[in-house]
Short mmCIF file of C-alpha atoms in Angstrom, two decimals:
data_model
loop_
_atom_site.label_atom_id
_atom_site.label_comp_id
_atom_site.label_asym_id
_atom_site.label_seq_id
_atom_site.Cartn_x
_atom_site.Cartn_y
_atom_site.Cartn_z
CA UNK K 1 -0.01 0.00 -0.02
CA UNK K 2 1.35 3.35 -1.02
CA UNK K 3 1.42 6.16 1.45
CA UNK K 4 2.83 9.67 1.69
CA UNK K 5 3.09 11.95 4.68
CA UNK K 6 2.74 15.74 4.24
CA UNK K 7 5.68 16.55 6.53
CA UNK K 8 4.83 20.24 6.40
CA UNK K 9 1.74 19.28 8.37
CA UNK K 10 3.35 16.72 10.56
CA UNK K 11 4.06 17.94 14.06
CA UNK K 12 5.61 14.89 15.50
CA UNK K 13 2.72 13.73 17.64
CA UNK K 14 3.96 10.20 16.89
CA UNK K 15 0.50 8.52 16.97
CA UNK K 16 1.47 6.75 13.76
CA UNK K 17 4.71 5.54 15.21
CA UNK K 18 2.85 3.97 18.14
CA UNK K 19 0.03 2.44 16.05
CA UNK K 20 2.06 1.19 13.08
CA UNK K 21 5.69 1.02 14.29
CA UNK K 22 6.88 -1.16 11.38
CA UNK K 23 5.77 1.64 8.93
CA UNK K 24 6.50 4.85 10.80
CA UNK K 25 9.33 5.72 13.21
CA UNK K 26 10.60 8.78 14.90
CA UNK K 27 14.17 9.59 14.12
CA UNK K 28 15.39 11.69 16.98
CA UNK K 29 12.97 13.98 18.84
CA UNK K 30 10.45 14.78 16.10
CA UNK K 31 11.70 13.72 12.61
CA UNK K 32 9.36 11.17 11.10
CA UNK K 33 10.68 8.52 8.71
CA UNK K 34 8.36 6.02 7.06
CA UNK K 35 8.14 3.39 4.44
CA UNK K 36 6.14 4.82 1.50
CA UNK K 37 5.19 1.24 0.49
CA UNK K 38 3.75 -0.53 3.51
CA UNK K 39 3.32 -4.31 3.27
CA UNK K 40 -0.15 -5.66 2.94
CA UNK K 41 -0.18 -7.14 6.44
CA UNK K 42 0.10 -3.62 7.82
CA UNK K 43 -3.24 -2.55 6.37
CA UNK K 44 -5.20 -2.43 9.63
CA UNK K 45 -2.41 -0.72 11.53
CA UNK K 46 -1.91 1.81 8.73
CA UNK K 47 -5.64 2.55 8.66
CA UNK K 48 -5.47 3.21 12.42
CA UNK K 49 -2.48 5.50 11.97
CA UNK K 50 -4.14 7.48 9.21
CA UNK K 51 -7.22 7.93 11.31
CA UNK K 52 -5.39 8.88 14.51
CA UNK K 53 -3.04 11.56 12.95
CA UNK K 54 -4.07 14.72 14.77
CA UNK K 55 -3.19 16.86 11.76
CA UNK K 56 -4.33 14.42 9.09
CA UNK K 57 -1.00 14.46 7.34
CA UNK K 58 -1.06 10.84 6.05
CA UNK K 59 -2.47 9.96 2.59
CA UNK K 60 -2.65 6.26 1.81
CA UNK K 61 -3.88 4.20 -1.12
CA UNK K 62 -6.33 1.34 -0.85
CA UNK K 63 -7.88 2.08 2.56
CA UNK K 64 -11.42 2.34 1.19
CA UNK K 65 -13.03 1.71 4.53
CA UNK K 66 -11.75 5.14 5.53
CA UNK K 67 -14.34 7.78 4.83
CA UNK K 68 -12.23 10.75 5.85
CA UNK K 69 -9.62 10.52 3.13
CA UNK K 70 -9.37 13.86 1.32
CA UNK K 71 -10.62 13.99 -2.17
CA UNK K 72 -11.75 10.44 -2.59
CA UNK K 73 -15.57 10.41 -2.85
CA UNK K 74 -16.61 13.31 -5.00
CA UNK K 75 -13.57 13.03 -7.29
CA UNK K 76 -14.13 9.47 -8.16
CA UNK K 77 -17.69 10.24 -9.05
CA UNK K 78 -16.51 13.02 -11.28
CA UNK K 79 -14.14 10.77 -13.21
CA UNK K 80 -16.45 7.83 -13.41
CA UNK K 81 -19.41 9.99 -14.46
CA UNK K 82 -18.22 10.63 -17.93
CA UNK B 1 -18.68 33.02 -26.02
CA UNK B 2 -16.00 32.53 -23.45
CA UNK B 3 -18.43 30.68 -21.27
CA UNK B 4 -19.29 28.38 -24.06
CA UNK B 5 -15.59 27.56 -24.61
CA UNK B 6 -15.12 26.76 -20.91
CA UNK B 7 -18.14 24.38 -20.97
CA UNK B 8 -16.74 22.73 -24.09
CA UNK B 9 -13.26 22.55 -22.60
CA UNK B 10 -14.48 20.93 -19.42
CA UNK B 11 -16.64 18.44 -21.30
CA UNK B 12 -14.38 17.36 -24.23
CA UNK B 13 -11.23 19.43 -24.37
CA UNK B 14 -7.72 18.04 -24.37
CA UNK B 15 -5.43 18.87 -21.47
CA UNK B 16 -1.76 17.79 -21.58
CA UNK B 17 0.52 17.79 -18.58
CA UNK B 18 4.27 17.67 -19.23
CA UNK B 19 6.01 16.38 -16.16
CA UNK B 20 4.76 13.26 -14.40
CA UNK B 21 5.98 13.80 -10.91
CA UNK B 22 4.29 15.23 -7.74
CA UNK B 23 2.93 18.39 -9.36
CA UNK B 24 1.77 16.73 -12.52
CA UNK B 25 -0.09 13.97 -10.69
CA UNK B 26 -1.79 16.31 -8.19
CA UNK B 27 -2.84 18.65 -11.02
CA UNK B 28 -4.33 15.68 -12.93
CA UNK B 29 -6.26 14.61 -9.80
CA UNK B 30 -7.57 18.18 -9.24
CA UNK B 31 -8.72 18.49 -12.83
CA UNK B 32 -10.83 15.34 -12.50
CA UNK B 33 -12.01 16.17 -9.00
CA UNK B 34 -13.27 19.47 -10.25
CA UNK B 35 -15.14 17.85 -13.17
CA UNK B 36 -12.85 17.89 -16.16
CA UNK B 37 -14.25 15.15 -18.35
CA UNK B 38 -12.17 15.54 -21.51
CA UNK B 39 -8.92 13.88 -22.64
CA UNK B 40 -6.06 14.00 -20.18
CA UNK B 41 -2.42 13.05 -21.11
CA UNK B 42 0.55 13.00 -18.82
CA UNK B 43 4.06 13.07 -20.34
CA UNK B 44 7.10 12.07 -18.28
CA UNK B 45 10.78 11.61 -19.15
CA UNK B 46 11.29 8.90 -16.57
CA UNK B 47 9.80 5.49 -17.20
CA UNK B 48 8.13 5.39 -13.86
CA UNK B 49 4.74 6.50 -12.65
CA UNK B 50 4.87 9.49 -10.24
CA UNK B 51 6.94 8.77 -7.19
CA UNK B 52 7.89 10.72 -4.12
CA UNK B 53 11.40 12.14 -3.91
CA UNK B 54 11.88 13.30 -0.30
CA UNK B 55 12.23 9.65 0.98
CA UNK B 56 15.16 9.04 -1.46
CA UNK B 57 17.59 10.94 0.63
CA UNK B 58 16.04 9.93 3.97
CA UNK B 59 14.32 6.63 4.59
CA UNK B 60 15.73 5.03 1.50
CA UNK B 61 19.38 5.81 2.49
CA UNK B 62 18.57 4.72 5.99
CA UNK B 63 17.43 1.28 4.67
CA UNK B 64 13.75 1.77 5.72
CA UNK B 65 12.33 1.89 2.26
CA UNK B 66 13.11 0.62 -1.25
CA UNK B 67 14.23 3.29 -3.77
CA UNK B 68 11.90 1.47 -6.25
CA UNK B 69 8.86 1.66 -4.06
CA UNK B 70 8.15 5.28 -3.37
CA UNK B 71 5.27 5.70 -5.87
CA UNK B 72 2.79 8.37 -4.75
CA UNK B 73 -0.63 7.22 -3.63
CA UNK B 74 -3.40 8.53 -5.87
CA UNK B 75 -6.27 10.55 -4.46
CA UNK B 76 -8.54 9.33 -7.16
CA UNK B 77 -8.51 7.56 -10.54
CA UNK B 78 -7.37 10.13 -13.15
CA UNK B 79 -8.23 8.18 -16.24
CA UNK B 80 -5.31 9.56 -18.13
CA UNK B 81 -3.14 8.53 -21.08
CA UNK B 82 0.39 8.09 -19.82
CA UNK B 83 3.38 8.83 -22.00
CA UNK B 84 6.21 7.76 -19.70
CA UNK B 85 9.86 7.43 -20.57
CA UNK B 86 9.47 9.96 -23.37
CA UNK B 87 10.76 13.42 -22.75
CA UNK B 88 9.01 16.42 -24.40
CA UNK B 89 11.44 18.08 -26.79
CA UNK B 90 9.56 21.08 -28.05
CA UNK B 91 6.46 23.22 -27.92
CA UNK B 92 4.59 24.90 -30.71
CA UNK B 93 2.42 27.60 -29.11
CA UNK B 94 0.68 28.51 -32.32
CA UNK B 95 -0.31 24.99 -33.36
CA UNK B 96 -0.82 24.00 -29.63
CA UNK B 97 1.38 20.93 -30.00
CA UNK B 98 3.92 19.29 -27.66
CA UNK B 99 6.73 17.45 -29.58
CA UNK B 100 8.10 14.26 -28.00
CA UNK B 101 11.54 12.61 -28.24
CA UNK B 102 10.08 9.66 -30.19
CA UNK B 103 8.94 12.04 -32.95
CA UNK B 104 5.27 11.98 -31.86
CA UNK B 105 3.27 15.16 -31.31
CA UNK B 106 0.51 15.64 -28.86
CA UNK B 107 -2.21 18.21 -29.43
CA UNK B 108 -3.62 20.24 -26.56
CA UNK B 109 -6.31 22.82 -25.85
CA UNK B 110 -4.72 23.66 -22.52
CA UNK B 111 -1.22 22.74 -21.38
CA UNK B 112 0.35 22.48 -17.94
CA UNK B 113 4.14 22.49 -17.64
CA UNK B 114 5.44 20.83 -14.52
CA UNK B 115 8.83 19.61 -15.76
CA UNK B 116 10.63 20.43 -12.50
CA UNK B 117 14.38 20.44 -11.94
CA UNK B 118 17.22 18.00 -12.23
CA UNK B 119 20.42 17.62 -10.30
CA UNK B 120 23.22 19.91 -11.46
CA UNK B 121 25.94 17.51 -12.66
CA UNK B 122 29.67 17.87 -11.99
CA UNK B 123 30.76 20.35 -14.65
CA UNK B 124 33.80 18.45 -15.88
CA UNK B 125 32.26 15.67 -18.01
CA UNK B 126 35.15 13.27 -18.07
CA UNK B 127 35.42 13.43 -14.22
CA UNK B 128 31.63 13.09 -13.87
CA UNK B 129 31.82 9.84 -15.76
CA UNK B 130 34.21 8.17 -13.24
CA UNK B 131 32.63 5.23 -11.51
CA UNK B 132 31.55 6.25 -8.05
CA UNK B 133 30.61 9.84 -8.95
CA UNK B 134 26.86 10.18 -8.22
CA UNK B 135 24.10 12.75 -7.93
CA UNK B 136 20.85 12.22 -6.07
CA UNK B 137 17.60 13.28 -7.60
CA UNK B 138 15.78 10.32 -9.27
CA UNK B 139 15.00 6.93 -7.99
CA UNK B 140 17.67 5.40 -10.21
CA UNK B 141 20.21 7.78 -8.57
CA UNK B 142 18.97 6.65 -5.15
CA UNK B 143 19.18 2.95 -6.03
CA UNK B 144 22.69 3.44 -7.26
CA UNK B 145 23.87 5.47 -4.24
CA UNK B 146 22.28 3.07 -1.78
CA UNK B 147 24.10 0.15 -3.39
CA UNK B 148 27.37 1.99 -3.15
CA UNK B 149 26.87 2.98 0.41
CA UNK B 150 25.92 -0.60 1.33
CA UNK B 151 29.10 -1.83 -0.25
CA UNK B 152 31.07 -0.15 2.57
CA UNK B 153 33.17 2.54 0.92
CA UNK B 154 36.27 3.66 2.70
CA UNK B 155 35.09 7.29 2.57
CA UNK B 156 32.21 9.22 0.86
CA UNK B 157 32.88 12.76 -0.29
CA UNK B 158 29.86 15.09 -0.57
CA UNK B 159 30.33 18.23 -2.71
CA UNK B 160 27.98 20.88 -1.44
CA UNK B 161 26.42 21.27 2.01
CA UNK B 162 22.87 22.25 1.08
CA UNK B 163 19.93 20.23 2.44
CA UNK B 164 20.41 17.28 0.14
CA UNK B 165 24.22 17.03 0.69
CA UNK B 166 23.73 17.36 4.48
CA UNK B 167 21.07 14.66 4.46
CA UNK B 168 23.35 12.38 2.54
CA UNK B 169 26.18 13.05 5.00
CA UNK B 170 23.85 12.26 7.88
CA UNK B 171 22.83 8.93 6.31
CA UNK B 172 26.50 8.03 5.79
CA UNK B 173 27.28 8.70 9.48
CA UNK B 174 24.31 6.62 10.54
CA UNK B 175 25.73 3.78 8.46
CA UNK B 176 29.16 4.25 10.07
CA UNK B 177 30.75 5.39 6.83
CA UNK B 178 33.48 8.12 7.07
CA UNK B 179 32.31 11.16 5.14
CA UNK B 180 33.82 14.46 4.09
CA UNK B 181 31.67 17.38 3.09
CA UNK B 182 33.04 20.37 1.12
CA UNK B 183 31.18 23.66 1.01
CA UNK B 184 32.19 26.82 -0.82
CA UNK B 185 30.42 29.02 1.79
CA UNK B 186 31.29 29.28 5.48
CA UNK B 187 28.77 26.72 6.71
CA UNK B 188 26.16 24.20 5.64
CA UNK B 189 22.71 25.48 4.67
CA UNK B 190 23.76 29.11 4.48
CA UNK B 191 22.00 29.75 1.13
CA UNK B 192 18.66 28.69 2.58
CA UNK B 193 19.01 29.71 6.24
CA UNK B 194 21.97 32.17 6.59
CA UNK B 195 25.22 32.05 8.46
CA UNK B 196 23.88 32.11 12.02
CA UNK B 197 21.78 29.02 11.51
CA UNK B 198 24.44 27.56 9.27
CA UNK B 199 26.91 27.64 12.18
CA UNK B 200 24.44 25.48 14.16
CA UNK B 201 24.20 23.07 11.23
CA UNK B 202 28.05 22.97 11.06
CA UNK B 203 28.28 21.98 14.73
CA UNK B 204 25.73 19.26 14.16
CA UNK B 205 27.79 17.81 11.34
CA UNK B 206 31.14 17.88 13.22
CA UNK B 207 29.57 16.51 16.41
CA UNK B 208 28.38 13.57 14.35
CA UNK B 209 31.84 12.92 13.01
CA UNK B 210 31.53 14.58 9.57
CA UNK B 211 34.80 15.91 8.27
CA UNK B 212 33.38 19.32 7.24
CA UNK B 213 35.56 21.55 5.05
CA UNK B 214 34.17 25.05 4.45
CA UNK B 215 35.42 27.95 2.28
CA UNK B 216 36.80 25.48 -0.10
CA UNK B 217 35.86 24.29 -3.60
CA UNK B 218 36.60 21.01 -5.36
CA UNK B 219 39.10 21.59 -8.14
CA UNK B 220 39.23 18.10 -9.61
CA UNK B 221 38.23 14.47 -9.19
CA UNK B 222 40.92 11.97 -9.75
CA UNK B 223 40.28 8.50 -11.15
CA UNK B 224 42.31 5.32 -11.07
CA UNK B 225 43.50 3.28 -14.08
CA UNK B 226 40.14 1.56 -14.51
CA UNK B 227 38.04 4.69 -14.31
CA UNK B 228 36.94 4.62 -10.71
CA UNK B 229 37.10 7.80 -8.62
CA UNK B 230 39.83 7.58 -5.99
CA UNK B 231 40.60 11.05 -4.72
CA UNK B 232 39.14 14.59 -4.54
CA UNK B 233 41.42 17.67 -4.93
CA UNK B 234 40.46 20.83 -3.04
CA UNK B 235 41.23 24.52 -3.56
CA UNK B 236 43.27 24.60 -0.37
CA UNK B 237 45.57 22.03 -2.09
CA UNK B 238 44.49 19.21 0.19
CA UNK B 239 43.61 15.79 -1.27
CA UNK B 240 40.95 13.45 0.16
CA UNK B 241 40.74 9.84 -0.85
CA UNK B 242 37.23 8.65 -1.34
CA UNK B 243 35.51 5.96 -3.47
CA UNK B 244 32.13 7.55 -3.63
CA UNK B 245 31.65 11.26 -4.56
CA UNK B 246 28.19 12.74 -4.33
CA UNK B 247 27.76 15.90 -6.36
CA UNK B 248 25.16 17.94 -4.49
CA UNK B 249 25.32 21.31 -6.13
CA UNK B 250 21.65 22.20 -6.32
CA UNK B 251 19.50 21.86 -9.35
CA UNK B 252 18.81 23.08 -12.81
CA UNK B 253 15.38 23.89 -14.18
CA UNK B 254 14.11 21.70 -17.00
CA UNK B 255 13.27 24.40 -19.49
CA UNK B 256 15.70 23.64 -22.36
CA UNK B 257 12.90 21.92 -24.36
CA UNK B 258 11.10 25.21 -24.52
CA UNK B 259 14.01 27.05 -26.16
CA UNK B 260 12.65 28.86 -29.24
CA UNK B 261 8.96 28.21 -28.25
CA UNK B 262 8.37 31.91 -27.44
CA UNK B 263 7.56 31.14 -23.74
CA UNK B 264 9.30 33.17 -21.10
CA UNK B 265 11.44 30.20 -20.00
CA UNK B 266 15.05 30.07 -19.10
CA UNK B 267 17.58 28.92 -16.48
CA UNK B 268 15.61 30.53 -13.65
CA UNK B 269 12.40 28.78 -14.66
CA UNK B 270 9.20 29.74 -16.37
CA UNK B 271 7.70 33.06 -15.25
CA UNK B 272 3.96 33.00 -14.68
CA UNK B 273 1.29 35.23 -13.12
CA UNK B 274 -0.20 34.61 -9.76
CA UNK B 275 -2.83 32.44 -11.51
CA UNK B 276 -0.16 30.09 -12.82
CA UNK B 277 -0.51 31.25 -16.42
CA UNK B 278 2.81 31.35 -18.21
CA UNK B 279 4.28 34.49 -19.63
CA UNK B 280 5.63 34.53 -23.13
CA UNK B 281 9.07 36.07 -23.80
CA UNK B 282 7.46 39.48 -24.33
CA UNK B 283 6.06 39.39 -20.85
CA UNK B 284 2.47 38.91 -22.09
CA UNK B 285 0.48 36.29 -20.26
CA UNK B 286 -0.61 33.24 -22.29
CA UNK B 287 -4.21 31.95 -22.19
CA UNK B 288 -3.70 28.26 -22.52
CA UNK B 289 -0.29 27.48 -20.93
CA UNK B 290 -0.02 27.08 -17.22
CA UNK B 291 2.99 26.23 -15.00
CA UNK B 292 3.37 24.61 -11.58
CA UNK B 293 6.02 23.18 -9.21
CA UNK B 294 9.76 23.58 -9.11
CA UNK B 295 9.98 24.96 -12.66
CA UNK B 296 7.60 27.82 -12.07
CA UNK B 297 8.41 31.46 -10.86
CA UNK B 298 5.39 33.38 -9.72
CA UNK B 299 4.84 36.69 -7.91
CA UNK B 300 3.74 36.59 -4.30
CA UNK B 301 1.89 39.49 -2.76
CA UNK B 302 3.21 38.61 0.71
CA UNK B 303 6.77 38.90 -0.31
CA UNK B 304 6.82 42.21 -2.12
CA UNK B 305 5.49 40.73 -5.38
CA UNK B 306 8.89 39.06 -5.96
CA UNK B 307 8.82 36.15 -8.31
CA UNK B 308 9.53 33.15 -6.17
CA UNK B 309 10.65 29.82 -7.44
CA UNK B 310 10.20 27.27 -4.65
CA UNK B 311 11.80 23.90 -4.81
CA UNK B 312 9.42 22.79 -2.04
CA UNK B 313 7.26 19.66 -1.96
CA UNK B 314 4.30 21.59 -0.55
CA UNK B 315 4.59 24.15 -3.22
CA UNK B 316 4.36 21.56 -5.99
CA UNK B 317 1.12 20.25 -4.43
CA UNK B 318 -0.49 23.68 -3.80
CA UNK B 319 0.52 25.26 -7.06
CA UNK B 320 -0.58 22.20 -9.05
CA UNK B 321 -4.01 22.39 -7.43
CA UNK B 322 -4.36 26.06 -8.14
CA UNK B 323 -3.09 25.74 -11.69
CA UNK B 324 -5.51 22.86 -12.36
CA UNK B 325 -8.41 24.80 -10.92
CA UNK B 326 -7.68 27.82 -12.96
CA UNK B 327 -7.25 25.87 -16.15
CA UNK B 328 -10.89 24.79 -16.14
CA UNK B 329 -12.75 27.69 -14.69
CA UNK B 330 -13.82 31.12 -15.83
CA UNK B 331 -11.77 34.20 -15.06
CA UNK B 332 -13.75 35.43 -12.09
CA UNK B 333 -13.47 32.02 -10.41
CA UNK B 334 -9.65 31.83 -10.69
CA UNK B 335 -7.53 31.81 -7.55
CA UNK B 336 -4.08 33.24 -6.98
CA UNK B 337 -1.28 30.97 -5.85
CA UNK B 338 -0.47 32.45 -2.49
CA UNK B 339 0.96 29.51 -0.65
CA UNK B 340 2.98 30.16 2.46
CA UNK B 341 6.43 28.72 1.64
CA UNK B 342 7.29 25.87 3.94
CA UNK B 343 9.79 23.08 3.88
CA UNK B 344 11.31 20.44 6.03
CA UNK B 345 14.53 18.48 6.32
CA UNK B 346 15.87 15.99 8.68
CA UNK B 347 19.50 15.35 9.45
CA UNK B 348 21.56 13.92 12.37
CA UNK B 349 18.28 13.18 14.16
CA UNK B 350 17.12 16.82 14.09
CA UNK B 351 14.00 18.00 12.36
CA UNK B 352 14.55 21.25 10.54
CA UNK B 353 11.49 23.10 9.27
CA UNK B 354 10.77 26.60 7.96
CA UNK B 355 7.94 28.88 6.96
CA UNK B 356 8.14 32.04 4.98
CA UNK B 357 11.22 33.19 2.89
CA UNK B 358 14.30 33.13 5.14
CA UNK B 359 16.69 34.54 2.47
CA UNK B 360 14.66 37.76 2.43
CA UNK B 361 15.50 38.24 6.09
CA UNK B 362 18.30 40.55 7.03
CA UNK B 363 18.04 39.90 10.84
CA UNK B 364 17.44 36.93 13.00
CA UNK B 365 16.19 36.54 16.52
CA UNK B 366 15.98 33.36 18.55
CA UNK B 367 12.48 33.43 20.14
CA UNK B 368 12.22 29.93 21.57
CA UNK B 369 14.80 27.53 22.97
CA UNK B 370 18.51 27.66 22.44
CA UNK B 371 20.74 26.82 19.46
CA UNK B 372 23.19 25.26 21.91
CA UNK B 373 20.47 22.60 22.70
CA UNK B 374 19.68 22.18 19.01
CA UNK B 375 16.05 22.94 19.86
CA UNK B 376 14.93 26.46 19.01
CA UNK B 377 12.88 28.71 16.81
CA UNK B 378 14.59 31.56 14.86
CA UNK B 379 12.56 34.37 13.39
CA UNK B 380 13.83 36.31 10.39
CA UNK B 381 13.04 40.08 10.06
CA UNK B 382 12.95 42.21 6.92
CA UNK B 383 12.33 45.91 7.04
CA UNK B 384 10.57 45.85 10.37
CA UNK B 385 8.38 42.81 9.80
CA UNK B 386 8.52 39.05 10.41
CA UNK B 387 9.27 37.47 7.04
CA UNK B 388 10.20 33.84 7.97
CA UNK B 389 10.87 31.39 10.79
CA UNK B 390 13.00 28.29 11.15
CA UNK B 391 12.68 25.58 13.74
CA UNK B 392 15.12 22.86 14.90
CA UNK B 393 13.01 20.21 16.72
CA UNK B 394 10.32 22.82 17.50
CA UNK B 395 7.81 22.25 14.77
CA UNK B 396 4.66 23.07 16.73
CA UNK B 397 5.52 26.81 16.81
CA UNK B 398 5.68 27.26 13.08
CA UNK B 399 1.96 27.54 12.60
CA UNK B 400 2.00 30.52 14.94
CA UNK B 401 4.77 32.18 13.02
CA UNK B 402 3.13 31.48 9.62
CA UNK B 403 0.20 33.63 10.93
CA UNK B 404 2.68 36.29 12.11
CA UNK B 405 4.11 36.42 8.62
CA UNK B 406 0.70 36.69 7.00
CA UNK B 407 -0.20 39.56 9.34
CA UNK B 408 3.02 41.42 8.60
CA UNK B 409 3.73 41.35 12.36
CA UNK B 410 6.49 43.64 13.56
CA UNK B 411 10.12 42.71 13.91
CA UNK B 412 11.92 42.56 16.30
CA UNK B 413 9.08 40.59 17.89
CA UNK B 414 7.34 42.58 20.60
CA UNK B 415 6.54 39.74 22.97
CA UNK B 416 9.14 38.41 25.41
CA UNK B 417 10.49 35.13 24.25
CA UNK B 418 7.91 32.55 25.24
CA UNK B 419 10.20 30.37 27.37
CA UNK B 420 11.92 33.46 28.81
CA UNK B 421 15.50 32.57 27.99
CA UNK B 422 17.97 35.28 28.89
CA UNK B 423 20.08 34.69 25.78
CA UNK B 424 19.55 35.79 22.18
CA UNK B 425 16.90 38.30 22.89
CA UNK B 426 18.48 40.77 20.54
CA UNK B 427 18.22 40.50 16.81
CA UNK B 428 21.48 39.75 15.02
CA UNK B 429 22.40 39.85 11.38
CA UNK B 430 21.07 36.79 9.61
CA UNK B 431 24.25 36.58 7.59
CA UNK B 432 23.18 35.40 4.20
CA UNK B 433 25.90 35.20 1.56
CA UNK B 434 25.89 37.65 -1.42
CA UNK B 435 23.25 36.22 -3.66
CA UNK B 436 25.35 36.89 -6.69
CA UNK B 437 27.99 34.35 -5.56
CA UNK B 438 27.40 30.79 -6.65
CA UNK B 439 26.67 28.33 -3.78
CA UNK B 440 24.88 25.02 -3.67
CA UNK B 441 21.81 27.26 -4.11
CA UNK B 442 19.04 28.23 -1.79
CA UNK B 443 15.78 26.38 -2.24
CA UNK B 444 14.03 29.68 -2.72
CA UNK B 445 15.14 32.02 -5.46
CA UNK B 446 14.11 35.66 -5.23
CA UNK B 447 13.99 37.85 -8.29
CA UNK B 448 12.17 40.88 -9.40
CA UNK B 449 11.47 43.94 -7.29
CA UNK B 450 8.77 45.28 -5.06
CA UNK B 451 6.64 48.01 -6.52
CA UNK B 452 5.55 49.11 -3.07
CA UNK B 453 7.59 48.58 0.08
CA UNK B 454 4.85 49.60 2.49
CA UNK B 455 3.83 47.11 5.08
CA UNK B 456 0.78 45.16 4.02
CA UNK B 457 -1.89 43.23 5.85
CA UNK B 458 -2.32 39.92 4.08
CA UNK B 459 -5.53 37.91 4.13
CA UNK B 460 -4.72 34.55 2.52
CA UNK B 461 -7.42 32.81 0.56
CA UNK B 462 -8.67 29.78 2.51
CA UNK B 463 -10.06 27.00 0.29
#
């Protein structure tokens, strides 16, 4: 599963690093490093991390059960509605 | 009439995006999200679908991610024709055609140029060809460099102590590899953050065992009998043996393909108005050609209407969204690109972030924390107002300073430092190098002039 973190938004709350430690890690006090391609078995943990981020900085592919993902709903309708 | 054209364009027009990286992808998604139902083509010179670059110098070099697996997640299905691995080689503005390297031509009704930048290569071509001489910009570069680092070189030599060079040096130290960094200026990061902050960055490097050489330039790279790099010669006549040399001298804008097109494009990028419409070489704005991302230069009301070119991840996203919106809406519905510049970097375990335009600042004041603890906020002042802020491991304050910059808040700051430190209460010179001297290059380039230097109150568009 692909993911990207908007590190301008990230404020190092580290919720993701607690919830999905194999995908996200803090490097030092507040630098976040992450694997932009999380293995499939991390799906549930990744979904929790996306949902828990206080600044909503994580965008991930293929977590369709998450309603809050920016842009998904209306955009898909627009492109499918041709 | 114009309204009819816009309806037609949105329904069945052809939009071509040249540049299939972050800006190109986010623009394509915005076009679809806002109802563009016509034909969409993305052209990219690399054979890969859009991938993210910041991890290449961070999690990839730290072994936490594969250089081949940093593709960007998609916000939605963009239903586009992809022309990947084929660079655009020319543009015919009159016939509205993009020429491709394979001889093909692609017709457009509206065009978005997001061709970005590339790594500036080592200028001496025979030396640049030596095995072990690398740059870091693309995923192929990252894969190559990672392999070389994993092979356990005796020493890595980094030419240029900008953000990329410093991040590479940091990764080397983490892997236990001896590393030398050479910088023409007096400290790392001076082009982006000035000499005061640069001195903090220099201490960080030396504390972590980097052999940092400043006020020197590399005069030549020496190869062995089989064409591998073996030593680096410096302007102070010292010689450093190294089997990997990373050339980290900033970037060059990908505008050569537009030479002769009539567009206002050159080594400093493509000039555009605040609505992302490109200027032609006469300074007249075009109707059908838009620009976004690292290759664009656009005027910013908050920074004296200077044309800013920002090599920032967040700028690529925001400008792509604005450009895409403006491409498919009527004049009155267009938005200006007035993004608050912001970037991040991470090196030696420290998170460095910034808002605003530090190189505009002539003075600096530490308002939180202490540089000695590597945990602080520095505020930059320009003509009596707050113009930028930088944080070392103090991210949560930046939002506050972004608002201060938007308001044109006075500098020196009027409040006592929040944590009431006795030190650094006075502003000092920010100590940026003369911008006419070549360095590894700041990530923000200022050009143009201010028509009015009066203080302004800025109300950013929230959308």
